mmCIF file with all atom_site columns, C-alpha atoms in Angstrom:
data_model
loop_
_atom_site.group_PDB
_atom_site.id
_atom_site.type_symbol
_atom_site.label_atom_id
_atom_site.label_alt_id
_atom_site.label_comp_id
_atom_site.label_asym_id
_atom_site.label_entity_id
_atom_site.label_seq_id
_atom_site.pdbx_PDB_ins_code
_atom_site.Cartn_x
_atom_site.Cartn_y
_atom_site.Cartn_z
_atom_site.occupancy
_atom_site.B_iso_or_equiv
_atom_site.pdbx_formal_charge
_atom_site.auth_seq_id
_atom_site.auth_comp_id
_atom_site.auth_asym_id
_atom_site.auth_atom_id
_atom_site.pdbx_PDB_model_num
ATOM 1  C CA . PHE A 1 1  ? -10.003 5.334   9.440   1.00 0.00 ? 1  PHE A CA 1
ATOM 2  C CA . PHE A 1 2  ? -8.363  8.231   7.628   1.00 0.00 ? 2  PHE A CA 1
ATOM 3  C CA . ALA A 1 3  ? -7.984  10.208  10.876  1.00 0.00 ? 3  ALA A CA 1
ATOM 4  C CA . VAL A 1 4  ? -6.498  7.160   12.635  1.00 0.00 ? 4  VAL A CA 1
ATOM 5  C CA . TRP A 1 5  ? -4.048  6.677   9.754   1.00 0.00 ? 5  TRP A CA 1
ATOM 6  C CA . GLY A 1 6  ? -3.196  10.404  9.694   1.00 0.00 ? 6  GLY A CA 1
ATOM 7  C CA . GLN A 1 7  ? -4.315  10.708  6.062   1.00 0.00 ? 7  GLN A CA 1
ATOM 8  C CA . PRO A 1 8  ? -6.257  13.602  4.507   1.00 0.00 ? 8  PRO A CA 1
ATOM 9  C CA . LEU A 1 9  ? -9.865  13.075  3.458   1.00 0.00 ? 9  LEU A CA 1
ATOM 10 C CA . SER A 1 10 ? -11.734 15.906  1.743   1.00 0.00 ? 10 SER A CA 1
ATOM 11 C CA . ARG A 1 11 ? -13.759 16.643  -1.392  1.00 0.00 ? 11 ARG A CA 1
ATOM 12 C CA . ASN A 1 12 ? -10.425 17.290  -3.166  1.00 0.00 ? 12 ASN A CA 1
ATOM 13 C CA . GLN A 1 13 ? -8.106  14.686  -1.664  1.00 0.00 ? 13 GLN A CA 1
ATOM 14 C CA . VAL A 1 14 ? -8.083  11.071  -0.454  1.00 0.00 ? 14 VAL A CA 1
ATOM 15 C CA . GLY A 1 15 ? -4.770  10.164  1.127   1.00 0.00 ? 15 GLY A CA 1
ATOM 16 C CA . PRO A 1 16 ? -2.086  11.148  -1.410  1.00 0.00 ? 16 PRO A CA 1
ATOM 17 C CA . ALA A 1 17 ? -4.537  11.282  -4.374  1.00 0.00 ? 17 ALA A CA 1
ATOM 18 C CA . HIS A 1 18 ? -5.688  14.758  -5.472  1.00 0.00 ? 18 HIS A CA 1
ATOM 19 C CA . GLY A 1 19 ? -8.762  15.597  -7.588  1.00 0.00 ? 19 GLY A CA 1
ATOM 20 C CA . HIS A 1 20 ? -12.519 15.888  -7.243  1.00 0.00 ? 20 HIS A CA 1
ATOM 21 C CA . VAL A 1 21 ? -13.749 13.172  -4.883  1.00 0.00 ? 21 VAL A CA 1
ATOM 22 C CA . THR A 1 22 ? -17.095 11.431  -5.440  1.00 0.00 ? 22 THR A CA 1
ATOM 23 C CA . ALA A 1 23 ? -18.344 9.171   -2.667  1.00 0.00 ? 23 ALA A CA 1
ATOM 24 C CA . PHE A 1 24 ? -20.789 6.305   -3.148  1.00 0.00 ? 24 PHE A CA 1
ATOM 25 C CA . PHE A 1 25 ? -22.653 4.696   -0.254  1.00 0.00 ? 25 PHE A CA 1
ATOM 26 C CA . ASN A 1 26 ? -24.531 1.501   -1.096  1.00 0.00 ? 26 ASN A CA 1
ATOM 27 C CA . GLY A 1 27 ? -24.535 2.392   -4.791  1.00 0.00 ? 27 GLY A CA 1
ATOM 28 C CA . LYS A 1 28 ? -25.789 5.989   -4.424  1.00 0.00 ? 28 LYS A CA 1
ATOM 29 C CA . VAL A 1 29 ? -23.860 9.257   -4.488  1.00 0.00 ? 29 VAL A CA 1
ATOM 30 C CA . TYR A 1 30 ? -23.180 10.380  -0.916  1.00 0.00 ? 30 TYR A CA 1
ATOM 31 C CA . THR A 1 31 ? -23.319 14.169  -0.551  1.00 0.00 ? 31 THR A CA 1
ATOM 32 C CA . GLY A 1 32 ? -22.684 14.525  3.169   1.00 0.00 ? 32 GLY A CA 1
ATOM 33 C CA . SER A 1 33 ? -19.365 14.977  4.926   1.00 0.00 ? 33 SER A CA 1
ATOM 34 C CA . LEU A 1 34 ? -16.910 12.266  3.928   1.00 0.00 ? 34 LEU A CA 1
ATOM 35 C CA . GLN A 1 35 ? -15.837 11.977  7.556   1.00 0.00 ? 35 GLN A CA 1
ATOM 36 C CA . GLU A 1 36 ? -19.423 11.080  8.494   1.00 0.00 ? 36 GLU A CA 1
ATOM 37 C CA . ILE A 1 37 ? -20.024 8.221   6.034   1.00 0.00 ? 37 ILE A CA 1
ATOM 38 C CA . PRO A 1 38 ? -21.637 5.552   8.226   1.00 0.00 ? 38 PRO A CA 1
ATOM 39 C CA . LEU A 1 39 ? -19.394 2.530   8.711   1.00 0.00 ? 39 LEU A CA 1
ATOM 40 C CA . LEU A 1 40 ? -22.205 -0.009  8.921   1.00 0.00 ? 40 LEU A CA 1
ATOM 41 C CA . LYS A 1 41 ? -22.103 -3.774  8.587   1.00 0.00 ? 41 LYS A CA 1
ATOM 42 C CA . HIS A 1 42 ? -22.052 -4.668  4.869   1.00 0.00 ? 42 HIS A CA 1
ATOM 43 C CA . ALA A 1 43 ? -22.049 -1.005  3.813   1.00 0.00 ? 43 ALA A CA 1
ATOM 44 C CA . GLN A 1 44 ? -20.528 -0.621  0.367   1.00 0.00 ? 44 GLN A CA 1
ATOM 45 C CA . ILE A 1 45 ? -18.412 2.526   0.319   1.00 0.00 ? 45 ILE A CA 1
ATOM 46 C CA . GLN A 1 46 ? -16.485 3.704   -2.720  1.00 0.00 ? 46 GLN A CA 1
ATOM 47 C CA . LEU A 1 47 ? -14.385 6.861   -3.051  1.00 0.00 ? 47 LEU A CA 1
ATOM 48 C CA . VAL A 1 48 ? -13.525 7.885   -6.615  1.00 0.00 ? 48 VAL A CA 1
ATOM 49 C CA . VAL A 1 49 ? -10.867 10.538  -7.220  1.00 0.00 ? 49 VAL A CA 1
ATOM 50 C CA . GLY A 1 50 ? -11.041 12.399  -10.539 1.00 0.00 ? 50 GLY A CA 1
ATOM 51 C CA . THR A 1 51 ? -12.704 11.132  -13.687 1.00 0.00 ? 51 THR A CA 1
ATOM 52 C CA . PRO A 1 52 ? -13.981 8.988   -15.184 1.00 0.00 ? 52 PRO A CA 1
ATOM 53 C CA . LEU A 1 53 ? -16.360 7.886   -12.475 1.00 0.00 ? 53 LEU A CA 1
ATOM 54 C CA . ILE A 1 54 ? -16.275 4.168   -11.921 1.00 0.00 ? 54 ILE A CA 1
ATOM 55 C CA . ALA A 1 55 ? -19.758 2.797   -11.305 1.00 0.00 ? 55 ALA A CA 1
ATOM 56 C CA . PRO A 1 56 ? -20.159 1.101   -7.941  1.00 0.00 ? 56 PRO A CA 1
ATOM 57 C CA . GLU A 1 57 ? -20.176 -2.665  -8.048  1.00 0.00 ? 57 GLU A CA 1
ATOM 58 C CA . GLN A 1 58 ? -22.702 -4.638  -5.999  1.00 0.00 ? 58 GLN A CA 1
ATOM 59 C CA . ILE A 1 59 ? -21.145 -7.080  -3.563  1.00 0.00 ? 59 ILE A CA 1
ATOM 60 C CA . SER A 1 60 ? -23.025 -10.100 -2.240  1.00 0.00 ? 60 SER A CA 1
ATOM 61 C CA . PHE A 1 61 ? -22.049 -11.132 1.263   1.00 0.00 ? 61 PHE A CA 1
ATOM 62 C CA . PRO A 1 62 ? -22.334 -14.819 2.178   1.00 0.00 ? 62 PRO A CA 1
ATOM 63 C CA . ASN A 1 63 ? -24.856 -15.755 4.853   1.00 0.00 ? 63 ASN A CA 1
ATOM 64 C CA . GLY A 1 64 ? -23.432 -15.501 8.342   1.00 0.00 ? 64 GLY A CA 1
ATOM 65 C CA . LEU A 1 65 ? -21.128 -12.571 7.685   1.00 0.00 ? 65 LEU A CA 1
#
């Protein structure tokens, strides 16, 4: 999505926000390339810029979604 929108995405920048970027994928720290985070059905993706880190929140999806 960031490439489509023409926005930067790196370990030091998300869109206009600058700082250390921590990625969470389904509640766990994601250490791979941010551009390769799998966009799967019901995947919970969180990008945190700077500190403090905000713990990922679990989301429950209704049946049928």
